[in-house]
Amino acid sequence: MPGTRSVNRRPIVGGNWKMQTTFASAEALALAVATHAASPPLASAVEIAVFPPFVYLAHVAMRLCHANSDVYVGAQDCWPEPPGAFTGEISVPQLKDVGCRYVLTGHSERRHVIGEDDALINRKTRAALDGGLRCILCVGETLAQREAGSTDDVNERQVRAGLAGVSSDAMDRVVIAYEPVWAIGTGRNATPADAQAAHARIRDVLADMFSPALAAAVRIQYGGSVKPDNAASLFAQPDIDGGLIGGASLKADDFIAICAAAVPRD
Ligand code: PGA
């Protein structure tokens, strides 16, 4: 049921490193996260994934594998076509080949800085799922849209368009990240009540698109200026199932503190 935390929803926290880190610092960060993630209370309670830049994916995935870590690796983007003549792009099979489990689609920087539209985001989402990856579909309103009172409409449009043509069967490999654009990298985050309200509405949309039971099982993360000192109050909301973390994911201690805040209390 929307608004009720389901036992099936294991919180998930992702670290989106964006176009940050070097070869050496990416390795060090991944291994520091892996070390902390292996001990209680995190081990098994929270799913953790890191999203390094493409060029470090294979190395980070290999190092985490050798460290026997449960920390998963994901890509920040993909191209929706099979391998072929697409200079500069990376395909879903290539991401799988280097050990990725997840891929982000529709991140606000890809929508609003790079200029991706809902149709391309939908193609990427379907290609990722068809290719066997798990997908974190990011949605969220701009400040102007929030001030115009259209937050829920924007989220609904982005969820419906992003998931168009996705089967119910594939939905257990989909996570939604609600990330208000005005909260990303700005130090301003949605209040827990505002974030909860947006998440509950997104869950209603999923119930309408698929079924109430399916909607109750889908994890919806919050993203946008999540820090160690605000994570617990956000994650305590019944429809918030962890977070997608940018800036604070670049410091292992902060990221781990945020992951710890996602450990279920009930
Ligand atoms: P932020 O980024 O935590 O730095 O606001 C979140 C994101 O872009 O996913």
PDB file of C-alpha atoms and ligand atoms in Angstrom:
ATOM      1  CA  MET A   1       0.000   0.000   0.000  1.00  0.00           C
ATOM      2  CA  PRO A   2       1.276   3.466  -0.739  1.00  0.00           C
ATOM      3  CA  GLY A   3       2.479   5.155   2.431  1.00  0.00           C
ATOM      4  CA  THR A   4       3.269   1.895   4.165  1.00  0.00           C
ATOM      5  CA  ARG A   5       6.820   0.623   4.360  1.00  0.00           C
ATOM      6  CA  SER A   6       6.910  -2.847   2.876  1.00  0.00           C
ATOM      7  CA  VAL A   7       9.267  -5.485   4.214  1.00  0.00           C
ATOM      8  CA  ASN A   8      10.212  -6.178   0.606  1.00  0.00           C
ATOM      9  CA  ARG A   9      11.722  -2.752   0.102  1.00  0.00           C
ATOM     10  CA  ARG A  10      15.355  -3.037   1.106  1.00  0.00           C
ATOM     11  CA  PRO A  11      16.708   0.519   1.167  1.00  0.00           C
ATOM     12  CA  ILE A  12      19.181   1.370  -1.568  1.00  0.00           C
ATOM     13  CA  VAL A  13      21.792   4.111  -1.425  1.00  0.00           C
ATOM     14  CA  GLY A  14      23.741   5.089  -4.536  1.00  0.00           C
ATOM     15  CA  GLY A  15      26.853   7.214  -4.787  1.00  0.00           C
ATOM     16  CA  ASN A  16      26.823   9.194  -8.036  1.00  0.00           C
ATOM     17  CA  TRP A  17      30.416  10.327  -8.499  1.00  0.00           C
ATOM     18  CA  LYS A  18      29.530  12.331 -11.617  1.00  0.00           C
ATOM     19  CA  MET A  19      32.627  13.598 -13.505  1.00  0.00           C
ATOM     20  CA  GLN A  20      34.758  13.458 -10.353  1.00  0.00           C
ATOM     21  CA  THR A  21      37.653  11.350  -9.018  1.00  0.00           C
ATOM     22  CA  THR A  22      40.881  10.159 -10.596  1.00  0.00           C
ATOM     23  CA  PHE A  23      41.963   6.582 -11.260  1.00  0.00           C
ATOM     24  CA  ALA A  24      43.655   6.458  -7.846  1.00  0.00           C
ATOM     25  CA  SER A  25      40.991   8.282  -5.847  1.00  0.00           C
ATOM     26  CA  ALA A  26      38.190   6.231  -7.430  1.00  0.00           C
ATOM     27  CA  GLU A  27      39.887   3.028  -6.314  1.00  0.00           C
ATOM     28  CA  ALA A  28      40.552   4.372  -2.824  1.00  0.00           C
ATOM     29  CA  LEU A  29      36.980   5.623  -2.432  1.00  0.00           C
ATOM     30  CA  ALA A  30      35.450   2.357  -3.626  1.00  0.00           C
ATOM     31  CA  LEU A  31      37.602   0.279  -1.297  1.00  0.00           C
ATOM     32  CA  ALA A  32      36.914   2.554   1.678  1.00  0.00           C
ATOM     33  CA  VAL A  33      33.178   2.234   1.048  1.00  0.00           C
ATOM     34  CA  ALA A  34      33.528  -1.546   0.699  1.00  0.00           C
ATOM     35  CA  THR A  35      35.393  -1.848   3.998  1.00  0.00           C
ATOM     36  CA  HIS A  36      32.723   0.010   5.954  1.00  0.00           C
ATOM     37  CA  ALA A  37      29.853  -1.605   4.102  1.00  0.00           C
ATOM     38  CA  ALA A  38      30.964  -5.064   5.169  1.00  0.00           C
ATOM     39  CA  SER A  39      30.399  -4.464   8.880  1.00  0.00           C
ATOM     40  CA  PRO A  40      27.179  -4.215  10.882  1.00  0.00           C
ATOM     41  CA  PRO A  41      24.759  -2.476  10.795  1.00  0.00           C
ATOM     42  CA  LEU A  42      25.164  -2.014   7.068  1.00  0.00           C
ATOM     43  CA  ALA A  43      25.962  -5.500   5.867  1.00  0.00           C
ATOM     44  CA  SER A  44      22.856  -6.870   4.154  1.00  0.00           C
ATOM     45  CA  ALA A  45      20.495  -4.209   5.600  1.00  0.00           C
ATOM     46  CA  VAL A  46      21.084  -1.660   2.853  1.00  0.00           C
ATOM     47  CA  GLU A  47      21.916  -2.167  -0.817  1.00  0.00           C
ATOM     48  CA  ILE A  48      24.836   0.069  -1.786  1.00  0.00           C
ATOM     49  CA  ALA A  49      25.972   0.975  -5.290  1.00  0.00           C
ATOM     50  CA  VAL A  50      28.597   3.383  -6.589  1.00  0.00           C
ATOM     51  CA  PHE A  51      28.490   5.103  -9.981  1.00  0.00           C
ATOM     52  CA  PRO A  52      32.027   5.988 -11.093  1.00  0.00           C
ATOM     53  CA  PRO A  53      32.808   7.740 -14.378  1.00  0.00           C
ATOM     54  CA  PHE A  54      32.869   5.368 -17.379  1.00  0.00           C
ATOM     55  CA  VAL A  55      36.660   5.315 -17.588  1.00  0.00           C
ATOM     56  CA  TYR A  56      37.028   3.902 -14.079  1.00  0.00           C
ATOM     57  CA  LEU A  57      34.099   1.466 -14.141  1.00  0.00           C
ATOM     58  CA  ALA A  58      36.014  -1.660 -15.091  1.00  0.00           C
ATOM     59  CA  HIS A  59      38.762  -1.034 -12.578  1.00  0.00           C
ATOM     60  CA  VAL A  60      36.423  -0.200  -9.704  1.00  0.00           C
ATOM     61  CA  ALA A  61      34.239  -3.216 -10.485  1.00  0.00           C
ATOM     62  CA  MET A  62      37.270  -5.498 -10.540  1.00  0.00           C
ATOM     63  CA  ARG A  63      38.697  -4.143  -7.283  1.00  0.00           C
ATOM     64  CA  LEU A  64      35.336  -4.534  -5.530  1.00  0.00           C
ATOM     65  CA  CYS A  65      35.013  -8.047  -6.884  1.00  0.00           C
ATOM     66  CA  HIS A  66      38.499  -8.992  -5.650  1.00  0.00           C
ATOM     67  CA  ALA A  67      37.632  -7.506  -2.274  1.00  0.00           C
ATOM     68  CA  ASN A  68      34.558  -9.773  -2.178  1.00  0.00           C
ATOM     69  CA  SER A  69      32.455  -6.703  -1.650  1.00  0.00           C
ATOM     70  CA  ASP A  70      28.672  -6.473  -1.749  1.00  0.00           C
ATOM     71  CA  VAL A  71      28.956  -2.921  -3.032  1.00  0.00           C
ATOM     72  CA  TYR A  72      27.569  -2.860  -6.564  1.00  0.00           C
ATOM     73  CA  VAL A  73      28.783  -0.809  -9.494  1.00  0.00           C
ATOM     74  CA  GLY A  74      26.616   1.167 -11.859  1.00  0.00           C
ATOM     75  CA  ALA A  75      27.089   3.488 -14.819  1.00  0.00           C
ATOM     76  CA  GLN A  76      25.847   7.063 -14.970  1.00  0.00           C
ATOM     77  CA  ASP A  77      24.479   6.706 -18.491  1.00  0.00           C
ATOM     78  CA  CYS A  78      24.248   4.351 -21.475  1.00  0.00           C
ATOM     79  CA  TRP A  79      23.414   4.485 -25.150  1.00  0.00           C
ATOM     80  CA  PRO A  80      20.235   2.622 -26.132  1.00  0.00           C
ATOM     81  CA  GLU A  81      21.500   0.960 -29.328  1.00  0.00           C
ATOM     82  CA  PRO A  82      23.326  -2.372 -29.614  1.00  0.00           C
ATOM     83  CA  PRO A  83      27.113  -2.175 -30.157  1.00  0.00           C
ATOM     84  CA  GLY A  84      27.834  -0.349 -33.402  1.00  0.00           C
ATOM     85  CA  ALA A  85      28.960   2.914 -34.939  1.00  0.00           C
ATOM     86  CA  PHE A  86      28.168   5.394 -32.141  1.00  0.00           C
ATOM     87  CA  THR A  87      31.378   7.310 -31.562  1.00  0.00           C
ATOM     88  CA  GLY A  88      31.890   8.233 -27.952  1.00  0.00           C
ATOM     89  CA  GLU A  89      28.981   6.223 -26.581  1.00  0.00           C
ATOM     90  CA  ILE A  90      28.860   3.135 -24.331  1.00  0.00           C
ATOM     91  CA  SER A  91      26.402   0.270 -24.850  1.00  0.00           C
ATOM     92  CA  VAL A  92      24.479  -1.760 -22.298  1.00  0.00           C
ATOM     93  CA  PRO A  93      26.334  -5.021 -23.166  1.00  0.00           C
ATOM     94  CA  GLN A  94      29.638  -3.202 -22.589  1.00  0.00           C
ATOM     95  CA  LEU A  95      28.446  -2.048 -19.173  1.00  0.00           C
ATOM     96  CA  LYS A  96      27.428  -5.587 -18.280  1.00  0.00           C
ATOM     97  CA  ASP A  97      30.743  -6.865 -19.586  1.00  0.00           C
ATOM     98  CA  VAL A  98      32.730  -4.769 -17.111  1.00  0.00           C
ATOM     99  CA  GLY A  99      30.592  -5.767 -14.133  1.00  0.00           C
ATOM    100  CA  CYS A 100      27.881  -3.127 -13.910  1.00  0.00           C
ATOM    101  CA  ARG A 101      24.642  -4.033 -12.191  1.00  0.00           C
ATOM    102  CA  TYR A 102      22.930  -0.657 -12.487  1.00  0.00           C
ATOM    103  CA  VAL A 103      22.656   2.284 -14.818  1.00  0.00           C
ATOM    104  CA  LEU A 104      21.178   5.721 -14.134  1.00  0.00           C
ATOM    105  CA  THR A 105      18.730   7.105 -16.686  1.00  0.00           C
ATOM    106  CA  GLY A 106      17.202  10.553 -16.764  1.00  0.00           C
ATOM    107  CA  HIS A 107      19.543  12.155 -14.260  1.00  0.00           C
ATOM    108  CA  SER A 108      18.777  15.852 -13.999  1.00  0.00           C
ATOM    109  CA  GLU A 109      22.163  16.840 -15.458  1.00  0.00           C
ATOM    110  CA  ARG A 110      21.459  14.704 -18.508  1.00  0.00           C
ATOM    111  CA  ARG A 111      17.967  16.168 -18.860  1.00  0.00           C
ATOM    112  CA  HIS A 112      18.774  19.807 -18.186  1.00  0.00           C
ATOM    113  CA  VAL A 113      22.474  20.252 -19.015  1.00  0.00           C
ATOM    114  CA  ILE A 114      22.948  17.721 -21.834  1.00  0.00           C
ATOM    115  CA  GLY A 115      19.373  18.120 -23.128  1.00  0.00           C
ATOM    116  CA  GLU A 116      17.969  14.576 -23.077  1.00  0.00           C
ATOM    117  CA  ASP A 117      14.207  14.330 -23.507  1.00  0.00           C
ATOM    118  CA  ASP A 118      11.723  11.810 -22.138  1.00  0.00           C
ATOM    119  CA  ALA A 119      11.747   9.797 -25.379  1.00  0.00           C
ATOM    120  CA  LEU A 120      15.517   9.217 -25.281  1.00  0.00           C
ATOM    121  CA  ILE A 121      15.407   8.484 -21.546  1.00  0.00           C
ATOM    122  CA  ASN A 122      12.705   5.900 -22.208  1.00  0.00           C
ATOM    123  CA  ARG A 123      14.811   4.252 -24.929  1.00  0.00           C
ATOM    124  CA  LYS A 124      17.782   4.094 -22.562  1.00  0.00           C
ATOM    125  CA  THR A 125      15.650   2.700 -19.734  1.00  0.00           C
ATOM    126  CA  ARG A 126      14.181  -0.020 -21.956  1.00  0.00           C
ATOM    127  CA  ALA A 127      17.571  -0.863 -23.468  1.00  0.00           C
ATOM    128  CA  ALA A 128      19.095  -1.206 -20.003  1.00  0.00           C
ATOM    129  CA  LEU A 129      16.311  -3.495 -18.802  1.00  0.00           C
ATOM    130  CA  ASP A 130      16.196  -5.515 -22.027  1.00  0.00           C
ATOM    131  CA  GLY A 131      19.957  -5.970 -21.730  1.00  0.00           C
ATOM    132  CA  GLY A 132      19.709  -7.336 -18.206  1.00  0.00           C
ATOM    133  CA  LEU A 133      20.821  -4.303 -16.213  1.00  0.00           C
ATOM    134  CA  ARG A 134      18.956  -2.704 -13.342  1.00  0.00           C
ATOM    135  CA  CYS A 135      17.912   0.857 -13.858  1.00  0.00           C
ATOM    136  CA  ILE A 136      17.564   3.884 -11.590  1.00  0.00           C
ATOM    137  CA  LEU A 137      15.187   6.234 -13.406  1.00  0.00           C
ATOM    138  CA  CYS A 138      15.648   9.771 -12.094  1.00  0.00           C
ATOM    139  CA  VAL A 139      12.786  12.260 -12.111  1.00  0.00           C
ATOM    140  CA  GLY A 140      12.147  15.643 -10.554  1.00  0.00           C
ATOM    141  CA  GLU A 141      10.921  19.163 -11.045  1.00  0.00           C
ATOM    142  CA  THR A 142      12.816  22.421 -11.579  1.00  0.00           C
ATOM    143  CA  LEU A 143      12.415  25.329  -9.172  1.00  0.00           C
ATOM    144  CA  ALA A 144      10.118  27.127 -11.626  1.00  0.00           C
ATOM    145  CA  GLN A 145       7.950  24.033 -11.921  1.00  0.00           C
ATOM    146  CA  ARG A 146       7.766  23.680  -8.128  1.00  0.00           C
ATOM    147  CA  GLU A 147       6.841  27.329  -7.729  1.00  0.00           C
ATOM    148  CA  ALA A 148       4.182  26.916 -10.412  1.00  0.00           C
ATOM    149  CA  GLY A 149       2.679  24.058  -8.395  1.00  0.00           C
ATOM    150  CA  SER A 150       3.409  21.428 -11.040  1.00  0.00           C
ATOM    151  CA  THR A 151       5.778  19.136  -9.086  1.00  0.00           C
ATOM    152  CA  ASP A 152       3.428  16.153  -9.154  1.00  0.00           C
ATOM    153  CA  ASP A 153       2.513  16.675 -12.806  1.00  0.00           C
ATOM    154  CA  VAL A 154       6.180  16.780 -13.833  1.00  0.00           C
ATOM    155  CA  ASN A 155       7.002  13.672 -11.827  1.00  0.00           C
ATOM    156  CA  GLU A 156       4.017  11.852 -13.261  1.00  0.00           C
ATOM    157  CA  ARG A 157       4.945  12.771 -16.827  1.00  0.00           C
ATOM    158  CA  GLN A 158       8.559  11.716 -16.347  1.00  0.00           C
ATOM    159  CA  VAL A 159       7.623   8.431 -14.654  1.00  0.00           C
ATOM    160  CA  ARG A 160       4.993   7.533 -17.279  1.00  0.00           C
ATOM    161  CA  ALA A 161       7.236   8.507 -20.202  1.00  0.00           C
ATOM    162  CA  GLY A 162      10.371   6.959 -18.721  1.00  0.00           C
ATOM    163  CA  LEU A 163       8.635   3.631 -18.095  1.00  0.00           C
ATOM    164  CA  ALA A 164       6.499   3.502 -21.255  1.00  0.00           C
ATOM    165  CA  GLY A 165       6.666   0.000 -22.686  1.00  0.00           C
ATOM    166  CA  VAL A 166       8.377  -1.475 -19.596  1.00  0.00           C
ATOM    167  CA  SER A 167       6.739  -4.740 -18.556  1.00  0.00           C
ATOM    168  CA  SER A 168       5.607  -5.554 -15.038  1.00  0.00           C
ATOM    169  CA  ASP A 169       8.134  -8.381 -15.043  1.00  0.00           C
ATOM    170  CA  ALA A 170      11.007  -5.958 -15.580  1.00  0.00           C
ATOM    171  CA  MET A 171       9.854  -3.612 -12.834  1.00  0.00           C
ATOM    172  CA  ASP A 172      11.613  -5.547 -10.100  1.00  0.00           C
ATOM    173  CA  ARG A 173      14.829  -4.235 -11.704  1.00  0.00           C
ATOM    174  CA  VAL A 174      13.681  -0.610 -11.606  1.00  0.00           C
ATOM    175  CA  VAL A 175      14.352   1.936  -8.881  1.00  0.00           C
ATOM    176  CA  ILE A 176      12.967   5.468  -9.121  1.00  0.00           C
ATOM    177  CA  ALA A 177      15.050   8.381  -7.826  1.00  0.00           C
ATOM    178  CA  TYR A 178      13.043  11.494  -7.013  1.00  0.00           C
ATOM    179  CA  GLU A 179      15.536  14.344  -7.272  1.00  0.00           C
ATOM    180  CA  PRO A 180      14.149  17.877  -7.306  1.00  0.00           C
ATOM    181  CA  VAL A 181      16.439  19.741  -9.707  1.00  0.00           C
ATOM    182  CA  TRP A 182      16.688  22.752  -7.385  1.00  0.00           C
ATOM    183  CA  ALA A 183      18.033  20.521  -4.611  1.00  0.00           C
ATOM    184  CA  ILE A 184      20.864  18.906  -6.572  1.00  0.00           C
ATOM    185  CA  GLY A 185      24.275  20.212  -5.611  1.00  0.00           C
ATOM    186  CA  THR A 186      22.761  23.334  -4.063  1.00  0.00           C
ATOM    187  CA  GLY A 187      22.764  22.502  -0.357  1.00  0.00           C
ATOM    188  CA  ARG A 188      18.962  22.952  -0.372  1.00  0.00           C
ATOM    189  CA  ASN A 189      17.029  19.775   0.156  1.00  0.00           C
ATOM    190  CA  ALA A 190      13.306  19.094   0.127  1.00  0.00           C
ATOM    191  CA  THR A 191      11.782  18.905   3.590  1.00  0.00           C
ATOM    192  CA  PRO A 192      11.065  15.338   4.640  1.00  0.00           C
ATOM    193  CA  ALA A 193       7.335  16.104   4.387  1.00  0.00           C
ATOM    194  CA  ASP A 194       7.608  17.543   0.857  1.00  0.00           C
ATOM    195  CA  ALA A 195       9.795  14.668  -0.291  1.00  0.00           C
ATOM    196  CA  GLN A 196       7.409  12.128   1.263  1.00  0.00           C
ATOM    197  CA  ALA A 197       4.457  13.741  -0.496  1.00  0.00           C
ATOM    198  CA  ALA A 198       6.217  13.557  -3.879  1.00  0.00           C
ATOM    199  CA  HIS A 199       7.242   9.938  -3.292  1.00  0.00           C
ATOM    200  CA  ALA A 200       3.708   8.933  -2.309  1.00  0.00           C
ATOM    201  CA  ARG A 201       2.337  10.518  -5.491  1.00  0.00           C
ATOM    202  CA  ILE A 202       4.955   8.721  -7.608  1.00  0.00           C
ATOM    203  CA  ARG A 203       3.921   5.467  -5.953  1.00  0.00           C
ATOM    204  CA  ASP A 204       0.290   6.244  -6.844  1.00  0.00           C
ATOM    205  CA  VAL A 205       1.345   6.707 -10.474  1.00  0.00           C
ATOM    206  CA  LEU A 206       3.113   3.337 -10.424  1.00  0.00           C
ATOM    207  CA  ALA A 207      -0.009   1.754  -8.917  1.00  0.00           C
ATOM    208  CA  ASP A 208      -2.072   3.174 -11.755  1.00  0.00           C
ATOM    209  CA  MET A 209       0.435   2.111 -14.432  1.00  0.00           C
ATOM    210  CA  PHE A 210       1.033  -1.383 -13.071  1.00  0.00           C
ATOM    211  CA  SER A 211      -0.741  -2.479  -9.891  1.00  0.00           C
ATOM    212  CA  PRO A 212      -0.907  -1.436  -6.234  1.00  0.00           C
ATOM    213  CA  ALA A 213       1.073  -4.517  -5.214  1.00  0.00           C
ATOM    214  CA  LEU A 214       3.815  -3.776  -7.723  1.00  0.00           C
ATOM    215  CA  ALA A 215       3.916  -0.111  -6.696  1.00  0.00           C
ATOM    216  CA  ALA A 216       4.287  -1.094  -3.053  1.00  0.00           C
ATOM    217  CA  ALA A 217       7.383  -3.133  -3.916  1.00  0.00           C
ATOM    218  CA  VAL A 218       9.234  -0.525  -6.013  1.00  0.00           C
ATOM    219  CA  ARG A 219      11.977   1.373  -4.245  1.00  0.00           C
ATOM    220  CA  ILE A 220      11.880   5.150  -4.572  1.00  0.00           C
ATOM    221  CA  GLN A 221      15.046   6.981  -3.509  1.00  0.00           C
ATOM    222  CA  TYR A 222      15.331  10.646  -2.653  1.00  0.00           C
ATOM    223  CA  GLY A 223      18.227  12.658  -4.065  1.00  0.00           C
ATOM    224  CA  GLY A 224      19.353  16.256  -3.762  1.00  0.00           C
ATOM    225  CA  SER A 225      21.799  17.559  -1.150  1.00  0.00           C
ATOM    226  CA  VAL A 226      21.483  14.526   1.110  1.00  0.00           C
ATOM    227  CA  LYS A 227      24.115  14.825   3.847  1.00  0.00           C
ATOM    228  CA  PRO A 228      24.893  12.853   7.008  1.00  0.00           C
ATOM    229  CA  ASP A 229      22.898  15.351   9.086  1.00  0.00           C
ATOM    230  CA  ASN A 230      19.669  15.291   7.061  1.00  0.00           C
ATOM    231  CA  ALA A 231      19.646  11.706   5.767  1.00  0.00           C
ATOM    232  CA  ALA A 232      17.915  10.074   8.748  1.00  0.00           C
ATOM    233  CA  SER A 233      14.895  12.390   8.717  1.00  0.00           C
ATOM    234  CA  LEU A 234      14.427  11.899   4.967  1.00  0.00           C
ATOM    235  CA  PHE A 235      14.899   8.134   5.072  1.00  0.00           C
ATOM    236  CA  ALA A 236      12.464   7.815   8.004  1.00  0.00           C
ATOM    237  CA  GLN A 237       9.588   8.752   5.681  1.00  0.00           C
ATOM    238  CA  PRO A 238       7.440   5.753   4.785  1.00  0.00           C
ATOM    239  CA  ASP A 239       7.791   6.095   1.003  1.00  0.00           C
ATOM    240  CA  ILE A 240      11.499   7.010   0.916  1.00  0.00           C
ATOM    241  CA  ASP A 241      13.660   3.941   0.369  1.00  0.00           C
ATOM    242  CA  GLY A 242      17.175   5.352   0.538  1.00  0.00           C
ATOM    243  CA  GLY A 243      18.947   7.995  -1.478  1.00  0.00           C
ATOM    244  CA  LEU A 244      20.963   8.908  -4.534  1.00  0.00           C
ATOM    245  CA  ILE A 245      23.924  10.890  -3.288  1.00  0.00           C
ATOM    246  CA  GLY A 246      26.176  13.211  -5.274  1.00  0.00           C
ATOM    247  CA  GLY A 247      28.598  15.487  -3.434  1.00  0.00           C
ATOM    248  CA  ALA A 248      28.514  13.605  -0.135  1.00  0.00           C
ATOM    249  CA  SER A 249      29.311  10.312  -1.883  1.00  0.00           C
ATOM    250  CA  LEU A 250      32.837  11.533  -2.623  1.00  0.00           C
ATOM    251  CA  LYS A 251      33.839  11.290   1.034  1.00  0.00           C
ATOM    252  CA  ALA A 252      33.727   7.700   2.234  1.00  0.00           C
ATOM    253  CA  ASP A 253      32.901   8.663   5.830  1.00  0.00           C
ATOM    254  CA  ASP A 254      29.988  10.868   4.814  1.00  0.00           C
ATOM    255  CA  PHE A 255      28.664   8.342   2.333  1.00  0.00           C
ATOM    256  CA  ILE A 256      28.826   5.532   4.871  1.00  0.00           C
ATOM    257  CA  ALA A 257      27.090   7.685   7.497  1.00  0.00           C
ATOM    258  CA  ILE A 258      24.297   8.284   4.970  1.00  0.00           C
ATOM    259  CA  CYS A 259      24.103   4.554   4.193  1.00  0.00           C
ATOM    260  CA  ALA A 260      23.881   3.841   7.929  1.00  0.00           C
ATOM    261  CA  ALA A 261      20.983   6.283   8.201  1.00  0.00           C
ATOM    262  CA  ALA A 262      19.089   4.104   5.717  1.00  0.00           C
ATOM    263  CA  VAL A 263      19.204   0.995   7.935  1.00  0.00           C
ATOM    264  CA  PRO A 264      15.538   0.205   8.680  1.00  0.00           C
ATOM    265  CA  ARG A 265      14.522   1.078  12.223  1.00  0.00           C
ATOM    266  CA  ASP A 266      11.270  -0.871  12.317  1.00  0.00           C
TER     267      ASP A 266
HETATM  268  P1  PGA B   1      23.893  16.042  -4.657  1.00  0.00           P
HETATM  269  O1  PGA B   1      23.597  15.272  -6.040  1.00  0.00           O
HETATM  270  O2  PGA B   1      23.789  15.027  -3.553  1.00  0.00           O
HETATM  271  O3  PGA B   1      25.281  16.595  -4.819  1.00  0.00           O
HETATM  272  O4  PGA B   1      22.847  17.090  -4.521  1.00  0.00           O
HETATM  273  C1  PGA B   1      22.582  14.297  -6.130  1.00  0.00           C
HETATM  274  C2  PGA B   1      22.544  13.722  -7.521  1.00  0.00           C
HETATM  275  O5  PGA B   1      22.858  14.432  -8.481  1.00  0.00           O
HETATM  276  O6  PGA B   1      22.189  12.550  -7.701  1.00  0.00           O
END
